[in-house]
Coordinates of C-alpha atoms in Angstrom, one line a residue:
M972 CA 7.1 -20.2 4.7
G973 CA 4.6 -18.7 2.3
I974 CA 5.2 -15.2 3.7
E975 CA 5.7 -12.3 1.3
F976 CA 7.5 -9.1 2.1
G977 CA 6.8 -5.8 0.2
L978 CA 7.8 -2.2 0.1
D979 CA 5.4 0.8 -0.4
T980 CA 5.9 4.4 -1.2
F981 CA 3.6 7.4 -1.8
G982 CA 6.3 9.2 -3.7
D983 CA 7.0 11.7 -0.9
I984 CA 8.9 14.7 -2.2
T985 CA 12.4 14.5 -0.6
R986 CA 15.4 16.7 0.0
D987 CA 18.8 16.6 -1.6
A988 CA 22.1 16.6 0.4
G989 CA 22.0 20.4 0.6
G990 CA 18.5 20.3 2.1
E991 CA 16.7 21.6 -1.0
L992 CA 13.4 19.9 -2.0
L993 CA 13.7 17.7 -5.1
T994 CA 11.4 18.2 -8.1
G995 CA 8.5 15.8 -8.5
A996 CA 10.2 14.6 -11.7
Q997 CA 13.5 13.7 -9.9
T998 CA 11.5 12.0 -7.1
I999 CA 9.7 9.8 -9.6
R1000 CA 13.1 8.8 -11.2
N1001 CA 14.4 8.0 -7.8
I1002 CA 11.4 5.7 -7.1
V1003 CA 12.3 3.7 -10.2
A1004 CA 15.8 3.3 -8.9
Q1005 CA 14.5 2.3 -5.5
A1006 CA 12.3 -0.4 -7.1
E1007 CA 15.2 -1.7 -9.1
L1008 CA 17.2 -2.1 -5.9
A1009 CA 14.2 -3.8 -4.2
D1010 CA 14.1 -6.3 -7.0
T1011 CA 17.8 -7.0 -6.7
V1012 CA 17.8 -7.7 -3.0
G1013 CA 14.8 -10.1 -3.2
V1014 CA 11.8 -8.0 -2.0
D1015 CA 8.6 -9.7 -3.2
F1016 CA 6.4 -6.7 -3.9
F1017 CA 6.7 -3.0 -4.7
G1018 CA 3.7 -0.7 -4.2
V1019 CA 3.3 2.9 -5.4
G1020 CA 0.5 5.1 -4.0
E1021 CA -1.8 7.6 -5.8
H1022 CA -2.1 11.1 -4.5
H1023 CA -3.0 14.5 -5.9
R1024 CA -1.3 17.0 -3.5
T1025 CA 2.0 18.9 -3.2
E1026 CA 3.8 16.6 -0.8
F1027 CA 3.7 13.6 -3.2
A1028 CA 5.0 13.2 -6.7
V1029 CA 2.9 10.3 -8.0
S1030 CA -0.6 10.9 -9.3
A1031 CA -0.4 8.2 -12.0
P1032 CA 1.2 5.1 -10.3
E1033 CA 0.6 2.8 -13.3
M1034 CA 2.9 4.9 -15.4
V1035 CA 5.7 4.6 -12.8
L1036 CA 5.0 0.9 -12.4
A1037 CA 5.3 0.4 -16.1
A1038 CA 8.7 2.0 -16.1
I1039 CA 9.7 -0.2 -13.2
A1040 CA 8.4 -3.3 -15.0
A1041 CA 10.8 -2.7 -17.9
R1042 CA 13.8 -2.5 -15.5
T1043 CA 13.0 -5.4 -13.1
E1044 CA 12.6 -9.2 -13.4
H1045 CA 11.0 -10.7 -10.4
I1046 CA 9.3 -8.3 -8.0
R1047 CA 5.5 -8.0 -8.1
L1048 CA 4.2 -4.5 -8.8
G1049 CA 1.0 -2.8 -7.6
T1050 CA -0.5 0.3 -5.9
A1051 CA -0.8 1.5 -2.4
V1052 CA -3.6 2.4 -3.1
T1053 CA -5.6 3.1 -6.3
V1054 CA -8.4 5.5 -5.4
L1055 CA -11.2 3.6 -7.1
S1056 CA -14.0 6.0 -5.9
S1057 CA -12.7 8.8 -8.1
D1058 CA -11.6 6.6 -11.0
D1059 CA -13.4 4.5 -13.5
P1060 CA -13.3 0.7 -12.9
V1061 CA -13.1 -0.1 -16.6
R1062 CA -10.1 2.1 -17.1
V1063 CA -8.4 0.8 -13.9
F1064 CA -8.8 -2.7 -15.1
E1065 CA -7.5 -1.9 -18.5
R1066 CA -4.4 -0.1 -17.1
F1067 CA -3.6 -3.0 -14.8
S1068 CA -4.1 -5.7 -17.3
T1069 CA -1.8 -3.8 -19.6
L1070 CA 0.8 -3.5 -16.7
D1071 CA 0.3 -7.3 -16.2
A1072 CA 1.2 -7.9 -19.8
L1073 CA 4.3 -5.6 -19.7
S1074 CA 5.5 -7.3 -16.5
N1075 CA 4.9 -10.9 -17.5
G1076 CA 2.1 -11.4 -15.0
R1077 CA 3.6 -9.4 -12.0
A1078 CA 0.9 -6.8 -11.7
E1079 CA -1.6 -6.6 -8.8
V1080 CA -3.9 -3.8 -7.7
V1081 CA -4.8 -2.5 -4.2
L1082 CA -8.1 -0.6 -4.3
G1083 CA -9.2 1.9 -1.7
R1084 CA -11.6 4.7 -0.9
G1085 CA -8.7 7.1 -0.3
S1086 CA -7.7 8.8 3.0
F1087 CA -7.1 12.0 1.1
I1088 CA -10.0 13.7 -0.7
E1089 CA -8.2 15.9 -3.3
S1090 CA -9.1 13.5 -6.2
F1091 CA -12.8 14.0 -5.7
P1092 CA -13.2 17.6 -6.7
L1093 CA -10.3 17.3 -9.1
F1094 CA -12.3 14.7 -11.2
G1095 CA -15.7 16.1 -10.5
Y1096 CA -17.1 13.8 -7.8
D1097 CA -19.3 14.8 -4.9
L1098 CA -17.9 13.9 -1.5
R1099 CA -21.5 13.2 -0.3
D1100 CA -21.4 10.2 -2.6
Y1101 CA -18.2 8.9 -0.9
D1102 CA -19.6 5.5 0.2
A1103 CA -21.9 4.9 -2.7
L1104 CA -19.0 5.6 -5.2
F1105 CA -16.8 3.0 -3.7
E1106 CA -19.4 0.4 -3.2
Q1107 CA -20.8 0.5 -6.7
K1108 CA -17.4 0.8 -8.4
L1109 CA -15.9 -2.1 -6.4
E1110 CA -18.9 -4.2 -7.4
L1111 CA -18.3 -3.4 -11.0
F1112 CA -14.5 -4.1 -10.7
V1113 CA -15.2 -7.5 -9.2
E1114 CA -17.3 -8.3 -12.3
L1115 CA -14.5 -7.1 -14.6
L1116 CA -12.1 -9.5 -12.8
K1117 CA -14.0 -12.4 -14.3
E1118 CA -12.7 -11.2 -17.7
E1119 CA -16.0 -12.0 -19.4
P1120 CA -18.6 -9.7 -21.1
V1121 CA -20.1 -7.6 -18.3
T1122 CA -23.7 -6.4 -17.9
W1123 CA -24.0 -3.9 -15.0
S1124 CA -26.1 -1.0 -13.9
G1125 CA -25.8 1.5 -11.0
T1126 CA -26.2 5.2 -10.2
M1127 CA -22.6 6.3 -10.1
R1128 CA -21.5 5.6 -13.7
A1129 CA -23.0 4.6 -17.0
S1130 CA -24.5 1.2 -17.3
L1131 CA -22.8 -1.6 -19.3
E1132 CA -24.5 -4.1 -21.6
N1133 CA -22.5 -7.2 -22.5
A1134 CA -19.3 -5.0 -22.5
N1135 CA -16.0 -6.8 -23.3
V1136 CA -12.9 -5.2 -21.8
F1137 CA -9.3 -5.6 -23.1
P1138 CA -6.6 -6.6 -22.8
K1139 CA -7.3 -9.9 -21.0
T1140 CA -4.7 -11.1 -18.5
E1141 CA -3.0 -14.5 -18.9
N1142 CA -3.5 -15.6 -15.3
G1143 CA -5.9 -13.2 -13.7
L1144 CA -5.3 -10.0 -11.7
R1145 CA -4.5 -10.3 -8.0
T1146 CA -6.7 -7.7 -6.2
W1147 CA -6.7 -6.4 -2.6
V1148 CA -8.7 -3.8 -0.8
G1149 CA -7.0 -1.4 1.6
V1150 CA -8.8 -1.0 4.9
G1151 CA -8.0 1.4 7.7
G1152 CA -10.0 -0.2 10.5
S1153 CA -13.7 -0.1 9.7
P1154 CA -15.6 -3.4 10.4
E1155 CA -18.0 -2.6 7.6
S1156 CA -15.1 -2.3 5.2
V1157 CA -13.7 -5.6 6.3
V1158 CA -17.0 -7.3 5.7
R1159 CA -17.3 -5.7 2.3
V1160 CA -13.9 -7.2 1.3
A1161 CA -14.9 -10.6 2.4
R1162 CA -18.2 -10.4 0.6
H1163 CA -16.5 -9.7 -2.7
G1164 CA -13.9 -12.5 -2.1
L1165 CA -10.9 -10.1 -2.3
G1166 CA -7.6 -9.8 -0.4
L1167 CA -7.6 -7.7 2.8
M1168 CA -4.8 -5.2 3.3
L1169 CA -4.8 -3.5 6.7
A1170 CA -3.2 -0.1 6.8
I1171 CA -1.8 0.0 10.4
I1172 CA -0.4 3.5 10.8
G1173 CA -1.2 3.9 14.5
G1174 CA -1.3 1.7 17.6
P1175 CA -0.2 -1.8 18.2
A1176 CA -0.8 -4.6 15.7
H1177 CA -2.8 -6.7 18.1
R1178 CA -5.5 -4.1 18.1
F1179 CA -6.3 -5.3 14.6
K1180 CA -6.8 -9.0 15.4
P1181 CA -10.6 -8.6 15.7
F1182 CA -10.6 -7.4 12.1
V1183 CA -8.7 -10.4 11.0
D1184 CA -11.1 -12.7 12.8
L1185 CA -14.0 -10.8 11.3
Y1186 CA -12.6 -11.3 7.8
H1187 CA -12.3 -15.0 8.3
R1188 CA -15.8 -15.3 9.8
S1189 CA -17.3 -13.2 7.0
V1190 CA -15.6 -15.2 4.3
A1191 CA -17.0 -18.4 5.8
S1192 CA -20.5 -16.8 6.1
F1193 CA -20.6 -15.6 2.5
G1194 CA -18.9 -18.7 1.1
T1195 CA -16.4 -16.6 -0.8
T1196 CA -12.7 -17.2 -1.4
S1197 CA -10.3 -16.5 1.5
H1198 CA -7.0 -14.8 0.7
P1199 CA -3.8 -14.1 2.7
I1200 CA -4.0 -11.0 4.8
S1201 CA -1.5 -8.2 4.4
V1202 CA -0.4 -5.3 6.6
H1203 CA 1.0 -1.9 5.4
S1204 CA 2.9 0.1 8.0
P1205 CA 5.6 2.8 8.0
G1206 CA 9.2 2.4 9.0
H1207 CA 12.9 2.9 8.3
I1208 CA 16.0 0.7 8.8
G1209 CA 19.5 1.8 9.7
E1210 CA 22.6 0.1 10.9
T1211 CA 21.6 0.9 14.5
D1212 CA 18.5 2.0 16.3
A1213 CA 19.9 5.4 17.0
E1214 CA 21.0 5.9 13.3
A1215 CA 17.6 4.8 12.0
W1216 CA 15.6 7.0 14.4
E1217 CA 17.7 10.1 13.8
A1218 CA 17.4 9.7 10.0
A1219 CA 13.7 9.0 10.1
Y1220 CA 12.4 11.5 12.7
S1221 CA 12.4 14.7 10.7
G1222 CA 10.4 13.0 7.9
F1223 CA 7.8 11.6 10.3
E1224 CA 7.5 15.0 12.0
A1225 CA 7.1 16.9 8.8
M1226 CA 4.5 14.6 7.4
N1227 CA 2.5 14.3 10.6
N1228 CA 2.5 18.0 11.2
T1229 CA 1.5 18.8 7.6
I1230 CA -1.5 16.5 7.7
G1231 CA -2.2 17.3 11.4
R1232 CA -2.7 21.0 10.6
E1233 CA -5.5 19.9 8.2
R1234 CA -7.1 17.4 10.6
G1235 CA -6.6 19.0 14.0
W1236 CA -3.9 16.7 15.3
P1237 CA -1.5 17.8 18.0
A1238 CA 2.1 18.6 17.0
Y1239 CA 4.3 15.6 16.6
S1240 CA 7.1 15.1 19.1
R1241 CA 10.1 13.0 19.9
A1242 CA 8.2 11.3 22.8
R1243 CA 5.4 10.4 20.4
F1244 CA 8.0 9.0 17.9
Q1245 CA 9.7 6.9 20.5
N1246 CA 6.4 5.4 21.5
D1247 CA 5.5 4.7 17.9
V1248 CA 8.8 2.8 17.3
G1249 CA 8.2 0.7 20.4
P1250 CA 6.1 -2.4 20.9
E1251 CA 2.9 -0.5 21.2
G1252 CA 3.4 1.7 18.1
A1253 CA 3.0 1.2 14.4
I1254 CA 6.4 2.4 13.1
Y1255 CA 8.9 -0.3 12.2
A1256 CA 12.1 1.7 12.6
G1257 CA 15.5 0.8 14.0
S1258 CA 18.3 -1.7 13.4
P1259 CA 17.7 -4.9 11.4
D1260 CA 17.3 -6.9 14.5
R1261 CA 14.7 -4.6 16.1
V1262 CA 12.6 -4.3 12.9
A1263 CA 12.8 -8.0 12.1
A1264 CA 11.6 -8.9 15.6
K1265 CA 8.7 -6.4 15.4
I1266 CA 7.6 -7.6 12.0
A1267 CA 7.8 -11.3 13.1
D1268 CA 5.6 -10.5 16.1
T1269 CA 3.0 -8.8 13.8
V1270 CA 3.0 -11.6 11.3
T1271 CA 2.5 -14.1 14.1
T1272 CA -0.2 -12.1 15.9
L1273 CA -2.3 -11.5 12.8
G1274 CA -1.5 -14.6 10.8
L1275 CA -0.3 -12.6 7.9
G1276 CA 0.5 -13.7 4.3
R1277 CA 2.4 -10.5 3.6
F1278 CA 4.0 -7.5 5.3
D1279 CA 4.5 -4.3 3.4
L1280 CA 6.9 -1.7 4.9
K1281 CA 6.1 1.9 3.8
Y1282 CA 9.7 2.9 3.5
A1283 CA 9.3 6.5 2.4
T1284 CA 7.9 9.1 4.8
G1285 CA 8.3 12.8 4.5
T1286 CA 11.6 14.3 3.4
L1287 CA 13.8 11.3 4.1
S1288 CA 16.6 11.4 1.6
H1289 CA 16.9 9.1 -1.4
E1290 CA 20.2 7.8 -0.2
S1291 CA 18.8 6.9 3.2
M1292 CA 15.9 5.1 1.6
M1293 CA 18.2 3.2 -0.7
R1294 CA 20.2 2.0 2.4
S1295 CA 17.0 1.1 4.2
I1296 CA 15.8 -1.0 1.2
E1297 CA 19.1 -2.8 1.0
L1298 CA 19.0 -3.6 4.7
Y1299 CA 15.3 -4.7 4.4
G1300 CA 16.1 -7.2 1.7
T1301 CA 19.5 -8.5 2.8
E1302 CA 19.1 -8.4 6.6
V1303 CA 15.5 -7.9 7.8
I1304 CA 13.7 -10.4 5.6
P1305 CA 16.1 -13.3 6.2
R1306 CA 15.9 -12.6 10.0
V1307 CA 12.1 -12.6 10.0
R1308 CA 12.0 -15.9 8.1
R1309 CA 14.4 -17.4 10.6
I1310 CA 12.3 -16.2 13.6
L1311 CA 9.1 -17.6 12.1
A1312 CA 10.8 -20.9 11.2
D1313 CA 12.0 -21.2 14.8
R1314 CA 8.5 -20.5 16.1
D1315 CA 7.0 -23.1 13.9

C-alpha cells in the first residue's frame, strides 16, 4: 500500500497508579519501553519531540532515540520536531547522521520553528529573528544534506567555507519539515524539496486539503522533488470508545488548560472533547474500529504517505499508553490497511 504508520510523543510527564507525577527520568525510561513495544507490534516510525518546559521530559531527543536504536530492530526513529531555529544546523546534522549509523540507517529528522518559545531565550536567540533564524538555518541544513563540502553565508550564524561535516550517512538522511497551517511554510518546504508533515491538532482533516494541493503545485513550479505527505495528530486507543475517552480526557484537559492559560484559550470541556473525537475534530481517540475508520478517511482525503498518532497527551498513564500502542499496532494499522485496500 505504501502507507506508513507512526507514533509520536513529546515526553509528557505522567502520573503513576497512585496519582503522583513521575520524575522526568522515569518518564524518559518509559518512552524507551514504549518505543520497544511499538517496534514489536510493527509500527513504522517513532518520533520524540523537543521541549524545554516543566510538562515535558525530553529536551535532547537524539539521546533518547539513540537508546531506542540500541533496543529495537526495524522501526524508523526521528523527532517531532527538532527546533532548528534555536539549534545549529551543523550540530543537528552531526547528531542525526550519528543516530543513523547507530540504527543502521533508520534515522530521520523532522525540523520545525517550534510552537513553544522557551528554547529561544534559553540558548540566547532573539524572538524578533524568529522567521529569519528558521529560513537561514533550513537553507544551510539543505546544503548539508548533500554531504559534500559546504560554502555558505548568512546573518544568523558564522559563515562556512568549504566545510566538511562528519559522519557521513550511508544512504542519506530523510528530512521533513513540520508545518502548522501557514501557506508560506508549505511553499518553503516545497522550494527546498523536503517532506511536508502537517500538524493537525484542531479541526477536520479536509481543512488542510488546500495545503496539500499547494505543496504539489509548488513542487511542480520549483521543479524540486516531491515527497509523501505526513500528518501528525493526537489520539488514544482503548478496547471501547467509552474506555478510551474516559482514559484520555483528563490528559487532554490538563494539557489544553495549561497551555490555554498562557495563550488565552477558553477552559477545556467534555463537550469540546466529544467534538474533537468526532468527524470534525482532530483527536483520533476511541475503539480500534473508530480510530481506524477516521485515520483511513484522513489518509484518503489528503493522499497521505504516512500518519503519525501522537499517543501521549498530558498525564495519561504509562500503562494506558502501552495498551494504546499495542492496539495501534495489532488492531488499528491492519484495519486501516484493509479499508484502504477495499477502497482501491
